[in-house]
Tab-separated table of C-alpha atoms (C1' of nucleotides) in Angstrom:
chain	number	residue	atom	x	y	z
A	1	MET	CA	79.826	96.194	104.274
A	2	LYS	CA	76.467	94.609	103.599
A	3	THR	CA	76.171	92.318	100.627
A	4	LEU	CA	75.502	93.908	97.286
A	5	THR	CA	73.027	92.698	94.715
A	6	SER	CA	74.446	91.649	91.374
A	7	ARG	CA	73.093	94.765	89.720
A	8	GLN	CA	74.638	96.976	92.378
A	9	LEU	CA	77.888	95.143	91.936
A	10	GLN	CA	77.793	95.849	88.210
A	11	VAL	CA	77.349	99.527	88.898
A	12	LEU	CA	80.176	99.469	91.417
A	13	GLU	CA	82.430	97.730	88.937
A	14	PHE	CA	81.627	100.278	86.272
A	15	ILE	CA	82.621	103.016	88.689
A	16	GLN	CA	85.863	101.230	89.476
A	17	ASP	CA	86.624	100.777	85.785
A	18	SER	CA	85.847	104.399	85.169
A	19	ILE	CA	88.301	105.522	87.799
A	20	ARG	CA	90.936	103.180	86.478
A	21	VAL	CA	90.522	104.145	82.845
A	22	ALA	CA	89.578	107.808	82.941
A	23	ASN	CA	91.097	108.583	86.302
A	24	MET	CA	87.858	110.078	87.452
A	25	PRO	CA	84.539	108.789	88.683
A	26	PRO	CA	81.678	108.751	86.164
A	27	THR	CA	78.736	111.123	86.177
A	28	ILE	CA	75.325	109.692	86.901
A	29	ALA	CA	74.470	110.194	83.244
A	30	GLU	CA	77.483	108.163	82.194
A	31	ILE	CA	76.439	105.332	84.464
A	32	THR	CA	72.943	105.547	83.041
A	33	VAL	CA	74.208	105.181	79.481
A	34	ALA	CA	76.712	102.471	80.336
A	35	MET	CA	74.111	100.400	82.140
A	36	GLY	CA	71.479	101.023	79.497
A	37	PHE	CA	68.995	102.740	81.788
A	38	GLY	CA	66.324	104.983	80.429
A	39	SER	CA	66.432	107.286	83.401
A	40	THR	CA	69.234	108.721	85.454
A	41	ASN	CA	67.203	107.832	88.497
A	42	ALA	CA	67.920	104.167	87.970
A	43	ALA	CA	71.615	104.899	88.389
A	44	ARG	CA	70.878	107.260	91.255
A	45	GLY	CA	68.949	104.581	93.052
A	46	HIS	CA	71.854	102.212	92.779
A	47	LEU	CA	74.282	104.847	93.966
A	48	GLN	CA	72.173	105.553	97.005
A	49	ALA	CA	71.908	101.861	97.727
A	50	LEU	CA	75.666	101.530	97.393
A	51	GLU	CA	76.115	104.420	99.773
A	52	ARG	CA	73.697	102.929	102.312
A	53	LYS	CA	75.673	99.722	102.177
A	54	GLY	CA	78.916	101.537	102.681
A	55	ALA	CA	80.518	100.740	99.347
A	56	ILE	CA	80.786	104.320	98.176
A	57	GLU	CA	80.435	107.822	99.494
A	58	LEU	CA	78.438	110.435	97.622
A	59	ILE	CA	79.521	114.052	97.711
A	60	PRO	CA	76.385	116.181	97.438
A	61	ASN	CA	76.091	118.702	94.647
A	62	SER	CA	79.426	117.717	93.248
A	63	SER	CA	79.876	116.473	89.732
A	64	ARG	CA	81.343	112.998	89.641
A	65	GLY	CA	80.994	113.099	93.394
A	66	ILE	CA	81.497	109.414	93.954
A	67	ARG	CA	84.226	108.221	96.246
A	68	LEU	CA	85.082	104.581	96.724
A	69	VAL	CA	85.084	103.787	100.416
A	70	GLN	CA	86.815	100.433	100.377
A	71	ALA	CA	90.463	101.046	100.969
A	72	GLY	CA	91.843	99.448	97.878
A	73	ALA	CA	88.676	98.501	96.100
A	74	PHE	CA	90.583	98.263	92.880
A	75	GLU	CA	93.965	97.891	94.469
A	76	PRO	CA	93.446	95.482	97.306
A	77	GLY	CA	97.135	95.203	97.832
A	78	LEU	CA	98.708	92.201	99.463
A	79	PRO	CA	97.644	90.478	102.641
A	80	LEU	CA	100.046	91.004	105.481
A	81	VAL	CA	100.612	87.871	107.515
A	82	GLY	CA	101.720	88.487	111.051
A	83	ARG	CA	101.743	85.998	113.864
A	84	VAL	CA	100.659	82.642	112.557
A	85	ALA	CA	98.150	80.649	114.552
A	86	ALA	CA	99.140	77.039	115.156
A	87	GLY	CA	97.593	74.511	112.861
A	88	ARG	CA	96.036	77.061	110.543
A	89	PRO	CA	96.897	77.700	106.912
A	90	LEU	CA	99.263	80.595	106.504
A	91	LEU	CA	96.734	82.654	104.596
A	92	ALA	CA	93.797	81.838	106.845
A	93	GLU	CA	91.826	84.899	107.769
A	94	GLU	CA	92.956	84.994	111.355
A	95	ASN	CA	96.563	85.214	110.259
A	96	ILE	CA	96.002	88.209	108.024
A	97	GLU	CA	96.791	91.322	109.977
A	98	ASP	CA	96.061	93.807	107.277
A	99	TYR	CA	96.356	94.628	103.602
A	100	ARG	CA	99.189	96.734	102.270
A	101	PRO	CA	99.205	98.653	98.992
A	102	VAL	CA	102.132	96.871	97.440
A	103	ASP	CA	102.097	96.002	93.763
A	104	PRO	CA	102.417	92.206	93.492
A	105	SER	CA	104.008	92.404	90.071
A	106	PHE	CA	106.701	94.696	91.345
A	107	PHE	CA	108.486	91.512	92.308
A	108	SER	CA	109.396	88.636	90.136
A	109	PRO	CA	108.003	86.115	90.412
A	110	ARG	CA	104.903	87.898	91.578
A	111	ALA	CA	104.435	88.347	95.333
A	112	ASP	CA	101.393	86.655	96.829
A	113	TYR	CA	101.562	87.976	100.344
A	114	LEU	CA	103.697	89.832	102.817
A	115	LEU	CA	105.112	88.208	105.913
A	116	ARG	CA	106.207	90.205	108.904
A	117	VAL	CA	109.662	89.017	109.843
A	118	LEU	CA	110.280	88.139	113.477
A	119	GLY	CA	113.769	87.943	114.879
A	120	GLU	CA	117.231	88.670	113.651
A	121	SER	CA	118.195	85.329	112.163
A	122	MET	CA	118.432	86.735	108.633
A	123	ARG	CA	120.078	90.003	109.572
A	124	HIS	CA	123.132	89.459	107.421
A	125	ALA	CA	120.959	89.031	104.383
A	126	GLY	CA	119.591	92.490	105.080
A	127	ILE	CA	116.326	91.137	106.484
A	128	LEU	CA	115.656	92.716	109.843
A	129	ASP	CA	113.141	92.216	112.596
A	130	GLY	CA	109.894	93.846	111.593
A	131	ASP	CA	110.604	93.887	107.877
A	132	LEU	CA	107.905	92.825	105.486
A	133	LEU	CA	108.998	89.925	103.348
A	134	ALA	CA	107.322	89.660	99.960
A	135	VAL	CA	106.623	85.985	99.363
A	136	HIS	CA	105.704	84.068	96.258
A	137	ARG	CA	103.722	80.935	97.033
A	138	SER	CA	105.561	77.906	95.842
A	139	PRO	CA	105.880	74.334	97.081
A	140	THR	CA	109.380	74.062	95.650
A	141	ALA	CA	112.481	76.200	95.684
A	142	ASP	CA	115.973	76.212	94.254
A	143	ASN	CA	119.124	75.693	96.213
A	144	GLY	CA	120.281	78.913	97.834
A	145	GLN	CA	116.983	80.697	97.731
A	146	ILE	CA	115.480	82.321	100.805
A	147	VAL	CA	112.305	80.463	101.649
A	148	VAL	CA	109.380	80.532	104.010
A	149	ALA	CA	108.920	77.145	105.644
A	150	ARG	CA	106.607	75.593	108.176
A	151	LEU	CA	108.146	73.499	110.909
A	152	GLN	CA	105.888	72.262	113.676
A	153	ASP	CA	103.491	75.186	113.509
A	154	GLU	CA	106.376	77.592	113.357
A	155	VAL	CA	106.932	79.737	110.313
A	156	THR	CA	110.554	80.523	109.603
A	157	VAL	CA	112.441	82.442	106.983
A	158	LYS	CA	115.730	80.784	106.085
A	159	ARG	CA	118.061	80.118	103.197
A	160	LEU	CA	117.545	76.719	101.637
A	161	ARG	CA	120.573	74.514	101.167
A	162	ARG	CA	120.098	71.033	99.897
A	163	THR	CA	122.595	68.197	99.743
A	164	GLY	CA	121.164	64.913	98.592
A	165	GLN	CA	118.358	63.883	100.907
A	166	VAL	CA	119.130	66.390	103.611
A	167	VAL	CA	117.924	69.954	103.586
A	168	TYR	CA	119.520	72.659	105.684
A	169	LEU	CA	117.618	75.777	106.537
A	170	GLU	CA	120.408	78.193	107.228
A	171	ALA	CA	120.167	81.417	109.136
A	172	GLU	CA	122.206	84.384	107.992
A	173	ASN	CA	123.484	85.325	111.386
A	174	PRO	CA	126.219	83.575	113.344
A	175	GLY	CA	124.805	82.112	116.490
A	176	PHE	CA	121.654	80.946	114.846
A	177	PRO	CA	122.176	77.278	114.026
A	178	ALA	CA	120.998	75.780	110.765
A	179	ILE	CA	117.965	73.552	110.922
A	180	GLU	CA	118.473	70.128	109.446
A	181	VAL	CA	115.626	68.286	107.804
A	182	ASP	CA	116.096	64.710	106.636
A	183	LEU	CA	113.713	64.237	103.763
A	184	LYS	CA	113.764	60.490	104.372
A	185	GLN	CA	112.166	60.984	107.750
A	186	GLU	CA	110.134	64.141	107.576
A	187	THR	CA	108.651	66.266	104.865
A	188	LEU	CA	109.493	69.858	104.427
A	189	ALA	CA	106.477	72.057	103.790
A	190	LEU	CA	107.514	75.154	101.894
A	191	GLU	CA	105.118	78.033	102.048
A	192	GLY	CA	106.884	80.082	99.458
A	193	ILE	CA	110.035	81.777	98.300
A	194	ALA	CA	111.104	85.242	99.279
A	195	VAL	CA	110.994	87.641	96.362
A	196	GLY	CA	111.504	90.950	98.094
A	197	VAL	CA	111.816	93.016	101.218
A	198	VAL	CA	109.890	96.117	102.189
A	199	ARG	CA	110.818	98.126	105.231
A	200	ASN	CA	109.354	101.183	106.849
A	201	LEU	CA	112.058	103.196	108.532
B	1	MET	CA	106.767	118.596	76.778
B	2	LYS	CA	107.677	122.262	76.596
B	3	THR	CA	108.823	124.007	79.730
B	4	LEU	CA	106.157	125.275	82.054
B	5	THR	CA	106.148	128.588	83.833
B	6	SER	CA	106.181	128.496	87.611
B	7	ARG	CA	102.537	129.519	87.772
B	8	GLN	CA	101.547	126.826	85.324
B	9	LEU	CA	103.502	124.325	87.371
B	10	GLN	CA	101.602	125.367	90.475
B	11	VAL	CA	98.332	124.752	88.696
B	12	LEU	CA	99.563	121.384	87.449
B	13	GLU	CA	100.645	120.407	90.931
B	14	PHE	CA	97.291	121.355	92.334
B	15	ILE	CA	95.642	119.127	89.764
B	16	GLN	CA	97.951	116.270	90.675
B	17	ASP	CA	97.271	116.749	94.372
B	18	SER	CA	93.585	116.853	93.676
B	19	ILE	CA	93.716	113.535	91.880
B	20	ARG	CA	95.792	112.023	94.625
B	21	VAL	CA	93.622	113.245	97.456
B	22	ALA	CA	90.103	113.270	96.050
B	23	ASN	CA	90.664	110.665	93.387
B	24	MET	CA	89.295	113.006	90.774
B	25	PRO	CA	90.479	116.046	88.881
B	26	PRO	CA	89.322	119.440	90.156
B	27	THR	CA	86.748	121.648	88.517
B	28	ILE	CA	87.888	124.932	87.042
B	29	ALA	CA	86.110	126.683	89.871
B	30	GLU	CA	88.042	124.651	92.419
B	31	ILE	CA	91.311	125.605	90.770
B	32	THR	CA	90.190	129.226	90.768
B	33	VAL	CA	89.540	129.167	94.491
B	34	ALA	CA	92.676	127.210	95.344
B	35	MET	CA	94.843	129.597	93.350
B	36	GLY	CA	93.087	132.670	94.637
B	37	PHE	CA	91.946	133.907	91.251
B	38	GLY	CA	89.081	136.302	90.901
B	39	SER	CA	87.881	134.778	87.685
B	40	THR	CA	87.571	131.252	86.421
B	41	ASN	CA	89.197	132.458	83.248
B	42	ALA	CA	92.525	132.742	84.992
B	43	ALA	CA	92.432	129.029	85.692
B	44	ARG	CA	91.112	128.326	82.221
B	45	GLY	CA	93.962	130.212	80.653
B	46	HIS	CA	96.454	128.119	82.556
B	47	LEU	CA	94.666	124.942	81.631
B	48	GLN	CA	94.764	125.838	77.974
B	49	ALA	CA	98.430	126.718	78.234
B	50	LEU	CA	99.073	123.387	79.936
B	51	GLU	CA	97.225	121.626	77.162
B	52	ARG	CA	99.182	123.462	74.449
B	53	LYS	CA	102.363	122.380	76.137
B	54	GLY	CA	101.219	118.818	76.349
B	55	ALA	CA	101.049	118.483	80.119
B	56	ILE	CA	97.333	117.775	80.262
B	57	GLU	CA	94.449	116.965	77.992
B	58	LEU	CA	91.147	118.779	78.260
B	59	ILE	CA	87.910	116.960	77.569
B	60	PRO	CA	85.460	119.518	76.179
B	61	ASN	CA	82.156	120.038	77.928
B	62	SER	CA	83.006	117.537	80.564
B	63	SER	CA	83.034	118.342	84.231
B	64	ARG	CA	86.436	117.801	85.746
B	65	GLY	CA	87.549	117.064	82.208
B	66	ILE	CA	91.246	117.251	82.911
B	67	ARG	CA	93.450	114.310	82.130
B	68	LEU	CA	97.112	114.146	83.007
B	69	VAL	CA	99.139	113.204	79.969
B	70	GLN	CA	102.211	112.105	81.908
B	71	ALA	CA	102.793	108.419	81.550
B	72	GLY	CA	101.623	107.032	84.818
B	73	ALA	CA	98.884	109.433	85.629
B	74	PHE	CA	96.938	106.581	87.135
B	75	GLU	CA	99.857	104.901	88.710
B	76	PRO	CA	102.442	107.575	88.840
B	77	GLY	CA	104.691	105.451	90.951
B	78	LEU	CA	107.904	106.941	92.125
B	79	PRO	CA	110.854	108.096	90.074
B	80	LEU	CA	113.858	105.862	90.487
B	81	VAL	CA	117.076	107.818	90.765
B	82	GLY	CA	120.152	105.901	89.754
B	83	ARG	CA	123.540	107.346	89.027
B	84	VAL	CA	123.484	111.056	89.643
B	85	ALA	CA	125.074	113.356	87.092
B	86	ALA	CA	127.491	115.872	88.577
B	87	GLY	CA	126.117	119.325	89.146
B	88	ARG	CA	122.544	118.383	88.347
B	89	PRO	CA	119.552	118.363	90.689
B	90	LEU	CA	118.860	114.940	92.074
B	91	LEU	CA	115.488	114.717	90.405
B	92	ALA	CA	116.647	116.140	87.077
B	93	GLU	CA	115.358	114.144	84.159
B	94	GLU	CA	118.698	112.645	83.273
B	95	ASN	CA	119.015	111.166	86.744
B	96	ILE	CA	115.674	109.388	86.623
B	97	GLU	CA	116.243	105.855	85.475
B	98	ASP	CA	112.666	104.729	85.561
B	99	TYR	CA	109.400	104.841	87.452
B	100	ARG	CA	108.428	102.132	89.884
B	101	PRO	CA	104.897	101.312	91.030
B	102	VAL	CA	105.461	101.969	94.692
B	103	ASP	CA	102.788	103.720	96.717
B	104	PRO	CA	104.304	106.944	98.088
B	105	SER	CA	101.950	106.984	101.046
B	106	PHE	CA	102.984	103.501	102.065
B	107	PHE	CA	105.803	105.221	103.878
B	108	SER	CA	105.568	107.912	106.441
B	109	PRO	CA	106.372	110.598	105.818
B	110	ARG	CA	105.447	110.062	102.214
B	111	ALA	CA	108.201	108.898	99.876
B	112	ASP	CA	109.050	111.275	97.051
B	113	TYR	CA	111.457	109.143	95.096
B	114	LEU	CA	113.474	105.967	95.154
B	115	LEU	CA	117.244	105.969	95.216
B	116	ARG	CA	119.258	102.990	94.104
B	117	VAL	CA	121.800	102.280	96.809
B	118	LEU	CA	125.400	101.836	95.740
B	119	GLY	CA	127.907	100.101	97.966
B	120	GLU	CA	127.853	98.328	101.259
B	121	SER	CA	128.418	101.188	103.665
B	122	MET	CA	124.969	100.809	105.256
B	123	ARG	CA	124.942	97.026	105.314
B	124	HIS	CA	124.467	96.752	109.060
B	125	ALA	CA	121.353	98.842	108.852
B	126	GLY	CA	119.953	96.273	106.458
B	127	ILE	CA	120.513	98.479	103.434
B	128	LEU	CA	122.369	96.512	100.810
B	129	ASP	CA	123.963	97.297	97.485
B	130	GLY	CA	121.255	97.544	94.859
B	131	ASP	CA	118.415	98.186	97.297
B	132	LEU	CA	115.917	100.893	96.526
B	133	LEU	CA	115.794	103.478	99.256
B	134	ALA	CA	112.511	105.315	99.626
B	135	VAL	CA	113.338	108.943	100.288
B	136	HIS	CA	111.264	111.812	101.563
B	137	ARG	CA	112.537	115.172	100.342
B	138	SER	CA	113.521	117.313	103.241
B	139	PRO	CA	116.189	119.937	103.803
B	140	THR	CA	116.395	119.044	107.477
B	141	ALA	CA	116.648	115.855	109.485
B	142	ASP	CA	116.748	114.744	113.087
B	143	ASN	CA	119.743	113.329	114.839
B	144	GLY	CA	120.091	109.620	114.172
B	145	GLN	CA	118.037	109.507	111.016
B	146	ILE	CA	119.338	107.950	107.855
B	147	VAL	CA	119.681	110.697	105.296
B	148	VAL	CA	120.541	111.262	101.673
B	149	ALA	CA	123.172	113.971	101.365
B	150	ARG	CA	125.097	115.661	98.610
B	151	LEU	CA	128.805	116.078	99.084
B	152	GLN	CA	130.831	117.401	96.186
B	153	ASP	CA	128.587	116.002	93.498
B	154	GLU	CA	128.432	112.686	95.290
B	155	VAL	CA	125.198	111.372	96.720
B	156	THR	CA	125.586	109.318	99.866
B	157	VAL	CA	123.292	107.521	102.243
B	158	LYS	CA	124.437	107.770	105.831
B	159	ARG	CA	123.211	108.110	109.356
B	160	LEU	CA	123.187	111.687	110.562
B	161	ARG	CA	124.875	112.433	113.883
B	162	ARG	CA	125.197	115.981	115.013
B	163	THR	CA	127.209	117.396	117.888
B	164	GLY	CA	127.188	121.144	118.077
B	165	GLN	CA	128.539	122.616	114.875
B	166	VAL	CA	129.912	119.381	113.520
B	167	VAL	CA	127.878	116.839	111.641
B	168	TYR	CA	129.011	113.268	111.237
B	169	LEU	CA	127.666	111.153	108.432
B	170	GLU	CA	128.182	107.689	109.803
B	171	ALA	CA	128.287	104.501	107.815
B	172	GLU	CA	126.787	101.368	109.310
B	173	ASN	CA	129.655	99.131	108.435
B	174	PRO	CA	133.008	98.945	110.190
B	175	GLY	CA	135.742	99.968	107.821
B	176	PHE	CA	133.735	102.776	106.341
B	177	PRO	CA	134.835	105.939	108.119
B	178	ALA	CA	132.358	108.590	109.112
B	179	ILE	CA	132.366	111.772	107.100
B	180	GLU	CA	132.840	114.897	109.143
B	181	VAL	CA	131.247	118.137	108.066
B	182	ASP	CA	132.053	121.313	109.935
B	183	LEU	CA	129.050	123.534	109.530
B	184	LYS	CA	131.199	126.557	110.262
B	185	GLN	CA	133.188	125.923	107.114
B	186	GLU	CA	130.917	124.113	104.715
B	187	THR	CA	127.204	123.640	104.277
B	188	LEU	CA	125.546	120.288	104.300
B	189	ALA	CA	122.953	119.864	101.571
B	190	LEU	CA	120.425	117.264	102.585
B	191	GLU	CA	118.440	115.758	99.766
B	192	GLY	CA	116.051	113.905	101.994
B	193	ILE	CA	115.506	111.405	104.755
B	194	ALA	CA	115.213	107.682	104.247
B	195	VAL	CA	111.728	106.435	104.976
B	196	GLY	CA	111.904	102.892	103.662
B	197	VAL	CA	113.710	100.151	101.840
B	198	VAL	CA	112.477	98.064	98.948
B	199	ARG	CA	114.474	95.133	97.676
B	200	ASN	CA	113.956	92.707	94.862
B	201	LEU	CA	115.478	89.362	95.740
C	1	DA	C1'	48.626	91.527	104.593
C	2	DA	C1'	51.611	95.164	105.037
C	3	DA	C1'	56.178	96.986	104.796
C	4	DA	C1'	60.491	97.228	102.947
C	5	DG	C1'	63.997	96.617	99.476
C	6	DC	C1'	64.924	96.115	94.547
C	7	DA	C1'	64.810	97.827	89.747
C	8	DG	C1'	63.177	100.745	87.045
C	9	DT	C1'	60.557	105.186	83.812
C	10	DG	C1'	59.609	110.107	83.043
C	11	DC	C1'	59.713	114.719	83.997
C	12	DT	C1'	61.272	119.143	86.078
C	13	DA	C1'	63.952	122.182	89.022
C	14	DA	C1'	68.217	123.672	90.929
C	15	DT	C1'	72.779	124.342	90.615
C	16	DA	C1'	77.468	123.135	89.183
C	17	DT	C1'	80.478	123.651	85.557
C	18	DA	C1'	82.416	124.795	81.232
C	19	DT	C1'	82.609	128.122	77.690
C	20	DT	C1'	82.477	132.540	75.234
C	21	DC	C1'	83.169	137.517	74.697
C	22	DA	C1'	85.366	141.730	76.167
C	23	DG	C1'	88.672	143.736	78.524
C	24	DT	C1'	93.747	145.308	81.255
C	25	DA	C1'	98.678	144.975	81.878
C	26	DT	C1'	103.507	143.146	81.398
C	27	DG	C1'	107.593	141.388	79.221
C	28	DA	C1'	109.818	138.858	75.512
C	29	DA	C1'	110.362	137.936	70.628
C	30	DA	C1'	110.093	139.265	65.447
D	1	DT	C1'	106.885	148.558	66.534
D	2	DT	C1'	103.927	145.039	66.081
D	3	DT	C1'	103.075	140.553	67.561
D	4	DC	C1'	102.791	136.933	70.786
D	5	DA	C1'	102.643	134.510	75.331
D	6	DT	C1'	101.750	135.265	80.097
D	7	DA	C1'	98.613	136.459	83.734
D	8	DC	C1'	94.866	138.081	85.027
D	9	DT	C1'	89.401	140.532	85.902
D	10	DG	C1'	84.436	140.613	85.017
D	11	DA	C1'	80.046	139.376	83.233
D	12	DA	C1'	77.020	136.521	80.679
D	13	DT	C1'	75.542	132.146	78.612
D	14	DA	C1'	75.111	127.363	77.450
D	15	DT	C1'	75.230	122.971	78.972
D	16	DA	C1'	76.250	119.215	82.183
D	17	DT	C1'	74.967	117.267	86.249
D	18	DT	C1'	72.737	116.491	90.486
D	19	DA	C1'	68.548	116.272	92.839
D	20	DG	C1'	63.529	115.917	93.758
D	21	DC	C1'	58.731	114.313	92.923
D	22	DA	C1'	55.477	110.982	91.251
D	23	DC	C1'	54.906	106.882	89.384
D	24	DT	C1'	54.905	101.073	88.097
D	25	DG	C1'	55.988	96.335	89.149
D	26	DC	C1'	58.407	92.566	91.391
D	27	DT	C1'	60.314	90.043	95.346
D	28	DT	C1'	61.491	89.356	100.148
D	29	DT	C1'	60.807	90.044	104.872
D	30	DT	C1'	57.900	90.882	109.013
DNA sequence: AAAAGCAGTGCTAATATATTCAGTATGAAA
DNA sequence: TTTCATACTGAATATATTAGCACTGCTTTT
């Protein structure tokens, strides 16, 4: 989508608000009033510009015939992180596979992103290969929580178990050994804590 | 809300579909066409009846001026079914614990409601006690699918396995025996097929 | 210097849409 | 038996809404 001017953005935002509040797009006249135009053509011009730029779609001869094109313009959903490129922040653009319409506040604390789970190491916690893990960004976590951690450019989902200065990242599947991190020697970079699981069957 | 007639319900459902699909309420003319009426007044009559009964609100002199009154018209979410009362339809009001902001179309096929899972019988399929199972209403299911079935006023989640005239509802946890249903003697009432899992950690 | 995009006004025509009035027919409730 | 709600048809009207034409003025790009 091409960049919008600030005025066009205002119009777009009014349309989004309209849909959110009234559950229907506004008429051109409503936009005209809301924006303080003296002529409906001012609004029409903006709508046509927005359509040219791909922000909306106009349905000819249809009242309130404005359709938001952006999938999730008002509900962007959560970024889905898939394979993580080495040396890049977890939420760097190249790690974001897609956006999924999941309500962040459905989880508590709020979910910040979704992580696609690889492998079976957490199977016994009901987290299977391919599941989407809802993650809340947090640099700290409590004992016993399931966390997302970075270890040498590898992202892993494990249960955190701390005893003194040693942290164990435990799998929930026999055969997968726990990872031991000595806080005196290395730092443990937590990416977040797991707050939920979403699975498509 | 007073009870609606079946015809009124059809109109209401069309309006709901319209909002879901087109993101805006239909015009009276659109309802007229969709319902196969010969006159817009047929649709109008239904709309006024729906308004009297509190299902919708009509905005006078406004195109597409139909507003769903239902809490959650904007974010209907999915009904969460908890404990199921004996002898009552699964989606009867008294079975609906709450509504949860989960996007029905996130799953495929679309989820119609969420069922709170009780017990550990599907643990090895990654479905734990307390999980919310996204369910698509369907009277039929394929072999191997995880289904929601009604057996003597009990709702169970099991994997469907069919051999000839005998259906096995298999648990995914050793120690939980499969339930055998002989279709020659009893009927199996499927409530739906599982299309997803949502868990709050 | 010309062309294109931006941001508007003002008016009119076309048509989409809601609304009103006048009916028919059925079944349930008072 | 009258009244009321349901479930429609049919035609006409009022208004809401989109759409088109002709402008002005400013800024940015070519």
